[in-house]
């Protein structure tokens, strides 16, 4: 007995607008319309970020600065995880080393932020890379474990040995002249880092890194030392984090063990997963969404960690592609329902 | 040609847990020679390749390349010296065009050195290499996405990845397997051409008929040990070899 | 003598903490970053049951161990099962679960929940007494730690080497595909290993925690110690984990005796860095993580 099914089977039909595909490497733009179509999201993002300070109150301007730091970390995490295959659970280590270095330089030597930030960025990245170097030779989860342990262990050591100001931290550091410098410094950093990384991953080095993630045996057989490339990648990610840290120390005029706090390790990861791993833009957007959210929850103590962990798990299990990938698909393809 | 030993393996042994994958193997390859290696499945051929190219560390024994000991060096150093290999299980970079797959070897220190630091138009070089190995440029094959290529091209791509490194020794691990007769017959001249250009080649193969057309010498492996070595006709006369192959691939030859 | 006894106790504490993590990783290649959180959770559960619900202590322990192993199974069933084969996601997800538990325990003001903050949460010792061994005065709980730890390690060994379930778990650890062909279900094995592993985390908690107080922060420390033991011993290696526990346990006690307890963390970091530089696969680690089948 066959019963008539009244429900009409429907499926989603997707049609590519054909812009993305043609632009991949060939740049065959045929009309101003297509050009416009490609430029709009980029311009929106850049101007959105650059103009946002004008629409925010003092308090949220501060949050914006925080979000910028998280965005840098998220960028670094995404770059390492998706393009090199290294899961870094210790973004806080980058922040911490950048922050302590610039703090020490400022407090002990009296150097101005204008000098301490670049120096701390580079020196902090060198230190972080050196510390992580031994586990770069190993495959699998070693990197995740070690990068998870180091920030926490560093806190234990700072407390136990009572160095660098112990639990008190280093206070009375120089701050930036005004809130506009605060904001544009970090926003500029984020935008430069974003577009530089996007460029980097399509260059040869990005290609080699992705090949290492995909098939490291073939890369070794091609006469390339994978450790040296991984080292470079970690250094790049560390640069972003250490810049964030150095900036942070002068933002609040204070350095302390809370700069090694888990927030700096976990929020960027949540932002990346939420924004869409591998898109680089996604993590930045994720950070600018999650940071205000977590700030709104600050009154509830540990609530914010719980919330962004829940968001993280929700996305990773149910929507692993993340926001940005969905948006990109919607943007580049027409979708409509079709009856079958 | 043939003067002296180019690649020498001395008493190399490797066991995985209880399995003796390679047992006390010794042999030599002369410059410009093609050595065939045959043996039933699981006889340790791939492990031998891994041992020579540094992907697996031997329990004992040594490998010399141009009288320089290369055992213990990491794989990329060995490749850097000019000993490259293909992989039995190919994993090309699927989402990229075929020629972009060669960007990795073209960025290697070995290539940098030979070009005096200037790399020039890498894409162009990559496409030239691919064209030479049978990717028809007129049909835009080098520009096709790797995942859309048929197996025959993927095997060539794997070989091209080695050749992009301008190697001195190429070790091919079953580059004919899974290919049709016609595909193989287009690859055989390629290998012959490589030999004419002075390349030293070690070929691991199950397709004996095609292999014997190419090689100067063959070596037979069974249970990790060398069973016989010599010119193809002699070796196949060998009683032990016939026994080892009986029932498995007796139909061939 | 002092050093010998306290070193042994300390080593066994390390081993107890690490054995659950090693079991899970060894069997299902899942790094259970929620390990430390489960440890702390059992501590607080037991404490609540004894103090708030006035349950009989051993009962409370049994119930909270049950809850912990159930949670372990649930973590796999609800979250990790969808992420198999994606190491990045596995690590992140289990880490996030752990954070939810740990930070959730410190939540305040939701549904009248006060949050476990501060040093007031102390589990009672099993036997309150001090015993003299070879001239060293030692409290009974430390002896229990010693014996309990030994019992756990030995019974895990017996379980994995002499029972059918244990043997099939080990088969999975060695060659998943072959084991699957023999009809051993890797999902079931992962669930079993995670629930046993979580129960072990809990067991470690109830044995060790009476020595001090229960705090949520301890969760991170415990996870770090477990990870350190596994890295130094060789990921997934049983004997390695036990050996590393003794190395670390004694190294810490000796450094404490010589330089003071502040150097503990330095010793830990030093040991990890040394091992990564000189023998990255760990003391008894097989080269598995380094060398893949080509
Ligand atoms: N990494 C490894 N770990 C454990 N055992 C291995 C490993 N690599 C190879 N073996 C074992 O060593 C033996 C030889 O394997 P190998 O791959 O070298 O054979 P082969 O001659 O290349 O076979 P085929 O013709 O199928 O390619 C096999 O029994 C195999 O199971
Ligand atoms: Mg083989």
Short mmCIF file of N, CA and C in Angstrom, two decimals, chain A residues 56-169:
data_model
loop_
_atom_site.label_atom_id
_atom_site.label_comp_id
_atom_site.label_asym_id
_atom_site.label_seq_id
_atom_site.Cartn_x
_atom_site.Cartn_y
_atom_site.Cartn_z
N UNK A 56 30.85 55.34 21.24
CA UNK A 56 30.84 54.61 22.50
C UNK A 56 31.06 55.55 23.68
N UNK A 57 30.51 55.13 24.81
CA UNK A 57 30.80 55.88 26.03
C UNK A 57 32.16 55.48 26.54
N UNK A 58 32.64 56.27 27.47
CA UNK A 58 33.95 56.04 28.08
C UNK A 58 34.15 54.58 28.48
N UNK A 59 33.18 54.04 29.22
CA UNK A 59 33.33 52.69 29.74
C UNK A 59 33.50 51.68 28.60
N UNK A 60 32.64 51.81 27.59
CA UNK A 60 32.70 50.84 26.49
C UNK A 60 33.90 51.07 25.60
N UNK A 61 34.44 52.30 25.64
CA UNK A 61 35.68 52.52 24.91
C UNK A 61 36.80 51.67 25.49
N UNK A 62 36.79 51.58 26.82
CA UNK A 62 37.76 50.70 27.49
C UNK A 62 37.57 49.25 27.06
N UNK A 63 36.28 48.84 27.01
CA UNK A 63 35.97 47.47 26.60
C UNK A 63 36.46 47.22 25.18
N UNK A 64 36.35 48.24 24.35
CA UNK A 64 36.82 48.11 22.97
C UNK A 64 38.32 47.80 22.95
N UNK A 65 39.06 48.50 23.82
CA UNK A 65 40.50 48.23 23.88
C UNK A 65 40.76 46.78 24.27
N UNK A 66 40.03 46.33 25.29
CA UNK A 66 40.15 44.93 25.72
C UNK A 66 39.86 44.00 24.55
N UNK A 67 38.76 44.30 23.86
CA UNK A 67 38.35 43.44 22.75
C UNK A 67 39.44 43.38 21.70
N UNK A 68 40.12 44.50 21.49
CA UNK A 68 41.22 44.51 20.53
C UNK A 68 42.31 43.54 20.91
N UNK A 69 42.64 43.53 22.22
CA UNK A 69 43.67 42.60 22.69
C UNK A 69 43.23 41.16 22.44
N UNK A 70 41.97 40.88 22.80
CA UNK A 70 41.48 39.52 22.58
C UNK A 70 41.48 39.18 21.10
N UNK A 71 41.17 40.17 20.26
CA UNK A 71 41.14 39.90 18.83
C UNK A 71 42.52 39.51 18.33
N UNK A 72 43.56 40.19 18.84
CA UNK A 72 44.92 39.83 18.43
C UNK A 72 45.23 38.40 18.82
N UNK A 73 44.86 38.04 20.06
CA UNK A 73 45.12 36.68 20.52
C UNK A 73 44.35 35.67 19.67
N UNK A 74 43.09 36.02 19.37
CA UNK A 74 42.28 35.10 18.58
C UNK A 74 42.88 34.90 17.20
N UNK A 75 43.39 36.00 16.63
CA UNK A 75 44.06 35.88 15.33
C UNK A 75 45.22 34.92 15.41
N UNK A 76 46.03 35.08 16.45
CA UNK A 76 47.18 34.21 16.62
C UNK A 76 46.75 32.76 16.79
N UNK A 77 45.72 32.56 17.58
CA UNK A 77 45.24 31.18 17.82
C UNK A 77 44.76 30.56 16.52
N UNK A 78 43.97 31.32 15.77
CA UNK A 78 43.41 30.79 14.54
C UNK A 78 44.52 30.46 13.55
N UNK A 79 45.47 31.37 13.45
CA UNK A 79 46.59 31.16 12.54
C UNK A 79 47.33 29.87 12.90
N UNK A 80 47.65 29.71 14.18
CA UNK A 80 48.40 28.52 14.58
C UNK A 80 47.56 27.25 14.41
N UNK A 81 46.29 27.31 14.80
CA UNK A 81 45.50 26.09 14.78
C UNK A 81 45.15 25.66 13.36
N UNK A 82 44.73 26.60 12.55
CA UNK A 82 44.22 26.22 11.24
C UNK A 82 45.30 26.14 10.18
N UNK A 83 46.30 26.98 10.30
CA UNK A 83 47.28 27.00 9.22
C UNK A 83 48.55 26.24 9.56
N UNK A 84 48.77 25.94 10.83
CA UNK A 84 49.98 25.21 11.18
C UNK A 84 49.65 23.92 11.91
N UNK A 85 48.44 23.85 12.45
CA UNK A 85 48.05 22.64 13.17
C UNK A 85 48.54 22.60 14.60
N UNK A 86 48.85 23.77 15.18
CA UNK A 86 49.29 23.79 16.57
C UNK A 86 48.16 24.41 17.41
N UNK A 87 47.67 23.65 18.38
CA UNK A 87 46.61 24.19 19.23
C UNK A 87 47.26 24.86 20.43
N UNK A 88 47.14 26.16 20.49
CA UNK A 88 47.80 26.89 21.58
C UNK A 88 46.78 27.23 22.66
N UNK A 89 46.90 26.57 23.79
CA UNK A 89 45.97 26.84 24.88
C UNK A 89 46.54 27.89 25.82
N UNK A 90 47.64 28.49 25.44
CA UNK A 90 48.31 29.39 26.38
C UNK A 90 48.52 30.79 25.83
N UNK A 91 47.47 31.38 25.28
CA UNK A 91 47.59 32.75 24.83
C UNK A 91 48.02 33.66 25.96
N UNK A 92 47.63 33.30 27.18
CA UNK A 92 47.98 34.11 28.33
C UNK A 92 49.49 34.23 28.50
N UNK A 93 50.22 33.22 28.04
CA UNK A 93 51.67 33.29 28.18
C UNK A 93 52.23 34.42 27.34
N UNK A 94 51.70 34.59 26.13
CA UNK A 94 52.16 35.68 25.28
C UNK A 94 51.84 37.02 25.93
N UNK A 95 50.58 37.15 26.39
CA UNK A 95 50.18 38.39 27.03
C UNK A 95 51.09 38.66 28.22
N UNK A 96 51.27 37.64 29.04
CA UNK A 96 52.06 37.80 30.26
C UNK A 96 53.47 38.23 29.95
N UNK A 97 54.13 37.56 28.98
CA UNK A 97 55.53 37.93 28.78
C UNK A 97 55.64 39.33 28.17
N UNK A 98 54.73 39.66 27.27
CA UNK A 98 54.77 41.02 26.74
C UNK A 98 54.54 42.05 27.83
N UNK A 99 53.55 41.79 28.65
CA UNK A 99 53.19 42.76 29.69
C UNK A 99 54.31 42.92 30.71
N UNK A 100 54.86 41.81 31.20
CA UNK A 100 55.91 41.91 32.21
C UNK A 100 57.15 42.58 31.65
N UNK A 101 57.50 42.24 30.41
CA UNK A 101 58.70 42.85 29.83
C UNK A 101 58.55 44.36 29.72
N UNK A 102 57.41 44.80 29.16
CA UNK A 102 57.29 46.25 29.00
C UNK A 102 57.14 46.90 30.37
N UNK A 103 56.47 46.20 31.29
CA UNK A 103 56.35 46.73 32.64
C UNK A 103 57.71 46.92 33.29
N UNK A 104 58.55 45.89 33.17
CA UNK A 104 59.88 45.98 33.78
C UNK A 104 60.72 47.09 33.14
N UNK A 105 60.65 47.13 31.82
CA UNK A 105 61.43 48.16 31.12
C UNK A 105 60.99 49.55 31.55
N UNK A 106 59.67 49.70 31.71
CA UNK A 106 59.16 51.02 32.06
C UNK A 106 59.46 51.37 33.52
N UNK A 107 59.26 50.38 34.40
CA UNK A 107 59.42 50.67 35.82
C UNK A 107 60.89 50.75 36.22
N UNK A 108 61.72 49.83 35.71
CA UNK A 108 63.10 49.77 36.17
C UNK A 108 63.99 50.75 35.40
N UNK A 109 63.74 50.86 34.09
CA UNK A 109 64.62 51.71 33.29
C UNK A 109 63.99 53.04 32.93
N UNK A 110 62.70 53.15 33.20
CA UNK A 110 62.03 54.41 32.95
C UNK A 110 61.81 54.73 31.48
N UNK A 111 61.84 53.72 30.62
CA UNK A 111 61.63 53.97 29.21
C UNK A 111 60.17 54.29 28.92
N UNK A 112 59.95 55.07 27.90
CA UNK A 112 58.58 55.44 27.55
C UNK A 112 57.89 54.31 26.78
N UNK A 113 56.56 54.26 26.86
CA UNK A 113 55.80 53.21 26.16
C UNK A 113 56.18 53.11 24.69
N UNK A 114 56.52 54.27 24.11
CA UNK A 114 56.87 54.30 22.71
C UNK A 114 58.05 53.36 22.42
N UNK A 115 58.96 53.18 23.40
CA UNK A 115 60.06 52.24 23.22
C UNK A 115 59.74 50.87 23.80
N UNK A 116 59.09 50.86 24.96
CA UNK A 116 58.91 49.56 25.63
C UNK A 116 58.00 48.65 24.81
N UNK A 117 56.99 49.21 24.16
CA UNK A 117 56.06 48.32 23.46
C UNK A 117 56.74 47.55 22.33
N UNK A 118 57.44 48.23 21.40
CA UNK A 118 58.11 47.43 20.36
C UNK A 118 59.13 46.46 20.93
N UNK A 119 59.91 46.92 21.91
CA UNK A 119 60.94 46.03 22.45
C UNK A 119 60.30 44.82 23.12
N UNK A 120 59.28 45.09 23.94
CA UNK A 120 58.63 43.99 24.65
C UNK A 120 57.95 43.06 23.67
N UNK A 121 57.42 43.60 22.60
CA UNK A 121 56.76 42.74 21.61
C UNK A 121 57.74 41.75 21.03
N UNK A 122 58.87 42.25 20.57
CA UNK A 122 59.83 41.37 19.93
C UNK A 122 60.49 40.45 20.95
N UNK A 123 60.97 41.04 22.05
CA UNK A 123 61.68 40.21 23.04
C UNK A 123 60.73 39.18 23.64
N UNK A 124 59.50 39.59 23.92
CA UNK A 124 58.54 38.64 24.48
C UNK A 124 58.27 37.51 23.53
N UNK A 125 58.16 37.84 22.24
CA UNK A 125 57.92 36.79 21.25
C UNK A 125 59.10 35.84 21.18
N UNK A 126 60.31 36.40 21.29
CA UNK A 126 61.49 35.53 21.25
C UNK A 126 61.46 34.58 22.45
N UNK A 127 61.18 35.13 23.64
CA UNK A 127 61.14 34.28 24.83
C UNK A 127 60.07 33.20 24.69
N UNK A 128 58.87 33.61 24.30
CA UNK A 128 57.78 32.64 24.17
C UNK A 128 58.15 31.54 23.18
N UNK A 129 58.74 31.94 22.07
CA UNK A 129 59.10 30.94 21.06
C UNK A 129 60.15 29.99 21.61
N UNK A 130 61.13 30.54 22.31
CA UNK A 130 62.18 29.68 22.86
C UNK A 130 61.59 28.68 23.84
N UNK A 131 60.66 29.14 24.67
CA UNK A 131 60.07 28.26 25.67
C UNK A 131 59.28 27.14 24.99
N UNK A 132 58.61 27.47 23.90
CA UNK A 132 57.79 26.47 23.23
C UNK A 132 58.57 25.63 22.24
N UNK A 133 59.80 26.06 21.96
CA UNK A 133 60.59 25.39 20.93
C UNK A 133 60.73 23.88 21.13
N UNK A 134 61.06 23.42 22.36
CA UNK A 134 61.30 21.98 22.50
C UNK A 134 60.12 21.11 22.07
N UNK A 135 58.88 21.61 22.21
CA UNK A 135 57.78 20.71 21.86
C UNK A 135 57.33 20.87 20.42
N UNK A 136 58.02 21.72 19.66
CA UNK A 136 57.63 21.86 18.26
C UNK A 136 58.04 20.65 17.43
N UNK A 137 59.02 19.91 17.96
CA UNK A 137 59.45 18.73 17.22
C UNK A 137 58.42 17.61 17.28
N UNK A 138 57.52 17.73 18.28
CA UNK A 138 56.61 16.62 18.53
C UNK A 138 55.29 16.83 17.82
N UNK A 139 54.71 15.72 17.41
CA UNK A 139 53.39 15.82 16.80
C UNK A 139 52.35 15.68 17.89
N UNK A 140 51.11 15.77 17.45
CA UNK A 140 50.03 15.46 18.38
C UNK A 140 49.80 16.55 19.39
N UNK A 141 49.45 16.14 20.61
CA UNK A 141 48.88 17.11 21.55
C UNK A 141 49.93 17.73 22.47
N UNK A 142 51.21 17.44 22.23
CA UNK A 142 52.22 17.98 23.13
C UNK A 142 52.16 19.50 23.21
N UNK A 143 52.04 20.12 22.03
CA UNK A 143 52.06 21.58 22.03
C UNK A 143 50.91 22.13 22.85
N UNK A 144 49.74 21.53 22.69
CA UNK A 144 48.57 22.00 23.46
C UNK A 144 48.85 21.88 24.95
N UNK A 145 49.37 20.75 25.36
CA UNK A 145 49.61 20.53 26.79
C UNK A 145 50.62 21.52 27.33
N UNK A 146 51.75 21.61 26.64
CA UNK A 146 52.81 22.48 27.15
C UNK A 146 52.35 23.94 27.17
N UNK A 147 51.67 24.35 26.08
CA UNK A 147 51.27 25.76 26.06
C UNK A 147 50.20 26.03 27.10
N UNK A 148 49.46 25.00 27.47
CA UNK A 148 48.48 25.17 28.55
C UNK A 148 49.18 25.32 29.90
N UNK A 149 50.26 24.55 30.09
CA UNK A 149 50.89 24.52 31.41
C UNK A 149 51.71 25.76 31.71
N UNK A 150 52.38 26.30 30.67
CA UNK A 150 53.35 27.34 30.98
C UNK A 150 52.79 28.60 31.65
N UNK A 151 51.68 29.14 31.17
CA UNK A 151 51.20 30.35 31.88
C UNK A 151 50.89 30.08 33.33
N UNK A 152 50.26 28.94 33.61
CA UNK A 152 49.91 28.66 35.00
C UNK A 152 51.15 28.44 35.85
N UNK A 153 52.10 27.69 35.28
CA UNK A 153 53.32 27.43 36.05
C UNK A 153 54.09 28.72 36.29
N UNK A 154 54.07 29.62 35.30
CA UNK A 154 54.78 30.88 35.48
C UNK A 154 54.19 31.65 36.66
N UNK A 155 52.86 31.61 36.77
CA UNK A 155 52.23 32.28 37.91
C UNK A 155 52.72 31.66 39.22
N UNK A 156 52.72 30.32 39.28
CA UNK A 156 53.20 29.68 40.51
C UNK A 156 54.62 30.12 40.84
N UNK A 157 55.45 30.19 39.78
CA UNK A 157 56.85 30.55 40.02
C UNK A 157 56.95 32.00 40.49
N UNK A 158 56.19 32.89 39.85
CA UNK A 158 56.27 34.30 40.25
C UNK A 158 55.84 34.46 41.71
N UNK A 159 54.79 33.74 42.08
CA UNK A 159 54.33 33.84 43.46
C UNK A 159 55.35 33.23 44.42
N UNK A 160 55.80 32.02 44.05
CA UNK A 160 56.67 31.30 44.98
C UNK A 160 57.99 32.04 45.19
N UNK A 161 58.58 32.50 44.11
CA UNK A 161 59.89 33.14 44.25
C UNK A 161 59.77 34.63 44.55
N UNK A 162 58.52 35.11 44.51
CA UNK A 162 58.27 36.52 44.81
C UNK A 162 59.12 37.45 43.94
N UNK A 163 59.19 37.14 42.64
CA UNK A 163 59.93 38.00 41.73
C UNK A 163 58.95 38.90 41.00
N UNK A 164 59.44 39.88 40.32
CA UNK A 164 58.62 40.81 39.54
C UNK A 164 57.44 41.35 40.34
N UNK A 165 57.65 41.66 41.56
CA UNK A 165 56.57 42.21 42.36
C UNK A 165 55.62 41.18 42.93
N UNK A 166 55.90 39.91 42.76
CA UNK A 166 55.07 38.86 43.36
C UNK A 166 53.61 39.00 43.03
N UNK A 167 52.77 38.79 44.06
CA UNK A 167 51.33 38.87 43.82
C UNK A 167 50.86 40.31 43.58
N UNK A 168 51.67 41.26 44.03
CA UNK A 168 51.26 42.66 43.86
C UNK A 168 51.38 43.11 42.42
N UNK A 169 52.37 42.58 41.73
CA UNK A 169 52.63 43.04 40.38
C UNK A 169 53.46 44.31 40.39
#
